Amino acid sequence: MRITALMAATLSMGLVAGVFGLYAHTIMPGLGRTDDRTFVGAFQSIDRAIINPWFMAGGFFGALLFTILAAVAYLGRPALPWIVAALVLYAVTVVITLAVNVPLNDTIKAAGDPGRIDVAAVREAFGEMRWRSWNLVRVVASTTAFGLLAWALTLSGKSS
């Protein structure tokens, strides 16, 4: 069970880091080049689509839960400090997501149908650069957490 928990933590963390990375290097730069109506409509659609069981359970919250489970499973073992460091970094990622990105996402979704609102005002109020800056912090933290969990797997293989 120990190695399974660590593998699940590593895989789910890698998936989440990949999602945040994809937003940083593809989705947001692409949306940033669009007109206001396209930006607002596309962002609303993407944000609604990402709230699904696969991402929420298998990725976003799964990474947190599996990393906690791995930390418990590796108590007293050499890999534990690396798992705990990954857990702390990912906890920071979760806090940023819930405190910054989700409220911004919710605001743009609540603005309504892009065909019936002032999309320029909604886009400006959204705070695109703030969203992107904090997402970059999520990319660095979750990718580092992924690397730490991969190292913990390496240590786990050496100590078995």
mmCIF file of C-alpha atoms in Angstrom, residues 34-124:
data_model
loop_
_atom_site.group_PDB
_atom_site.id
_atom_site.type_symbol
_atom_site.label_atom_id
_atom_site.label_comp_id
_atom_site.label_asym_id
_atom_site.label_seq_id
_atom_site.Cartn_x
_atom_site.Cartn_y
_atom_site.Cartn_z
ATOM 1 C CA THR A 34 -8.372 37.428 -28.330
ATOM 2 C CA ASP A 35 -10.951 40.181 -28.259
ATOM 3 C CA ASP A 36 -12.888 40.824 -25.039
ATOM 4 C CA ARG A 37 -16.002 38.879 -26.006
ATOM 5 C CA THR A 38 -14.002 35.814 -27.020
ATOM 6 C CA PHE A 39 -11.875 36.017 -23.876
ATOM 7 C CA VAL A 40 -14.852 36.231 -21.517
ATOM 8 C CA GLY A 41 -16.906 33.558 -23.311
ATOM 9 C CA ALA A 42 -14.023 31.131 -23.718
ATOM 10 C CA PHE A 43 -12.803 31.571 -20.153
ATOM 11 C CA GLN A 44 -16.311 31.005 -18.811
ATOM 12 C CA SER A 45 -16.640 27.851 -20.894
ATOM 13 C CA ILE A 46 -13.222 26.478 -19.952
ATOM 14 C CA ASP A 47 -13.819 27.150 -16.259
ATOM 15 C CA ARG A 48 -17.174 25.386 -16.320
ATOM 16 C CA ALA A 49 -15.623 22.416 -18.120
ATOM 17 C CA ILE A 50 -12.736 21.962 -15.665
ATOM 18 C CA ILE A 51 -15.129 21.540 -12.742
ATOM 19 C CA ASN A 52 -15.635 17.829 -13.334
ATOM 20 C CA PRO A 53 -15.101 14.652 -11.294
ATOM 21 C CA TRP A 54 -12.003 13.585 -13.237
ATOM 22 C CA PHE A 55 -10.104 16.766 -12.497
ATOM 23 C CA MET A 56 -11.492 17.501 -9.050
ATOM 24 C CA ALA A 57 -11.188 13.986 -7.561
ATOM 25 C CA GLY A 58 -8.377 12.496 -9.614
ATOM 26 C CA GLY A 59 -6.285 15.616 -9.898
ATOM 27 C CA PHE A 60 -6.836 18.688 -7.780
ATOM 28 C CA PHE A 61 -8.061 17.155 -4.511
ATOM 29 C CA GLY A 62 -6.641 13.723 -5.342
ATOM 30 C CA ALA A 63 -3.097 15.114 -5.320
ATOM 31 C CA LEU A 64 -3.687 16.533 -1.861
ATOM 32 C CA LEU A 65 -5.301 13.413 -0.432
ATOM 33 C CA PHE A 66 -2.836 10.965 -1.994
ATOM 34 C CA THR A 67 0.117 13.036 -0.776
ATOM 35 C CA ILE A 68 -1.298 13.068 2.761
ATOM 36 C CA LEU A 69 -1.818 9.306 2.541
ATOM 37 C CA ALA A 70 1.750 8.838 1.271
ATOM 38 C CA ALA A 71 3.112 10.965 4.136
ATOM 39 C CA VAL A 72 1.290 8.804 6.671
ATOM 40 C CA ALA A 73 2.449 5.615 4.932
ATOM 41 C CA TYR A 74 6.083 6.771 4.946
ATOM 42 C CA LEU A 75 6.318 7.865 8.595
ATOM 43 C CA GLY A 76 9.835 7.083 9.825
ATOM 44 C CA ARG A 77 11.153 6.330 6.354
ATOM 45 C CA PRO A 78 13.847 8.226 4.385
ATOM 46 C CA ALA A 79 11.368 9.485 1.772
ATOM 47 C CA LEU A 80 9.144 11.226 4.354
ATOM 48 C CA PRO A 81 10.850 14.671 4.361
ATOM 49 C CA TRP A 82 10.512 14.881 0.571
ATOM 50 C CA ILE A 83 6.849 13.884 0.719
ATOM 51 C CA VAL A 84 6.160 16.426 3.468
ATOM 52 C CA ALA A 85 7.920 19.160 1.469
ATOM 53 C CA ALA A 86 5.760 18.254 -1.543
ATOM 54 C CA LEU A 87 2.676 18.334 0.657
ATOM 55 C CA VAL A 88 3.520 21.811 1.960
ATOM 56 C CA LEU A 89 4.116 23.140 -1.561
ATOM 57 C CA TYR A 90 0.886 21.642 -2.802
ATOM 58 C CA ALA A 91 -1.029 22.992 0.193
ATOM 59 C CA VAL A 92 0.243 26.449 -0.838
ATOM 60 C CA THR A 93 -1.037 25.722 -4.349
ATOM 61 C CA VAL A 94 -4.474 24.757 -3.029
ATOM 62 C CA VAL A 95 -4.668 27.888 -0.875
ATOM 63 C CA ILE A 96 -3.714 30.125 -3.826
ATOM 64 C CA THR A 97 -6.271 28.385 -6.006
ATOM 65 C CA LEU A 98 -9.082 28.785 -3.475
ATOM 66 C CA ALA A 99 -8.126 32.299 -2.353
ATOM 67 C CA VAL A 100 -7.191 33.899 -5.688
ATOM 68 C CA ASN A 101 -7.938 31.947 -8.856
ATOM 69 C CA VAL A 102 -11.335 30.485 -7.966
ATOM 70 C CA PRO A 103 -12.826 33.812 -6.823
ATOM 71 C CA LEU A 104 -11.618 35.444 -10.056
ATOM 72 C CA ASN A 105 -13.042 32.541 -12.053
ATOM 73 C CA ASP A 106 -16.356 32.799 -10.216
ATOM 74 C CA THR A 107 -16.546 36.538 -10.861
ATOM 75 C CA ILE A 108 -16.110 36.161 -14.608
ATOM 76 C CA LYS A 109 -18.611 33.276 -14.720
ATOM 77 C CA ALA A 110 -21.170 35.279 -12.712
ATOM 78 C CA ALA A 111 -20.922 38.212 -15.124
ATOM 79 C CA GLY A 112 -23.342 36.467 -17.437
ATOM 80 C CA ASP A 113 -23.763 35.852 -21.138
ATOM 81 C CA PRO A 114 -21.026 37.654 -23.118
ATOM 82 C CA GLY A 115 -23.692 38.731 -25.597
ATOM 83 C CA ARG A 116 -25.531 40.684 -22.899
ATOM 84 C CA ILE A 117 -22.786 42.283 -20.808
ATOM 85 C CA ASP A 118 -20.028 44.863 -21.153
ATOM 86 C CA VAL A 119 -17.296 42.337 -21.923
ATOM 87 C CA ALA A 120 -14.508 44.942 -21.843
ATOM 88 C CA ALA A 121 -15.471 45.930 -18.291
ATOM 89 C CA VAL A 122 -15.807 42.286 -17.219
ATOM 90 C CA ARG A 123 -12.412 41.416 -18.658
ATOM 91 C CA GLU A 124 -10.784 44.411 -16.997
#
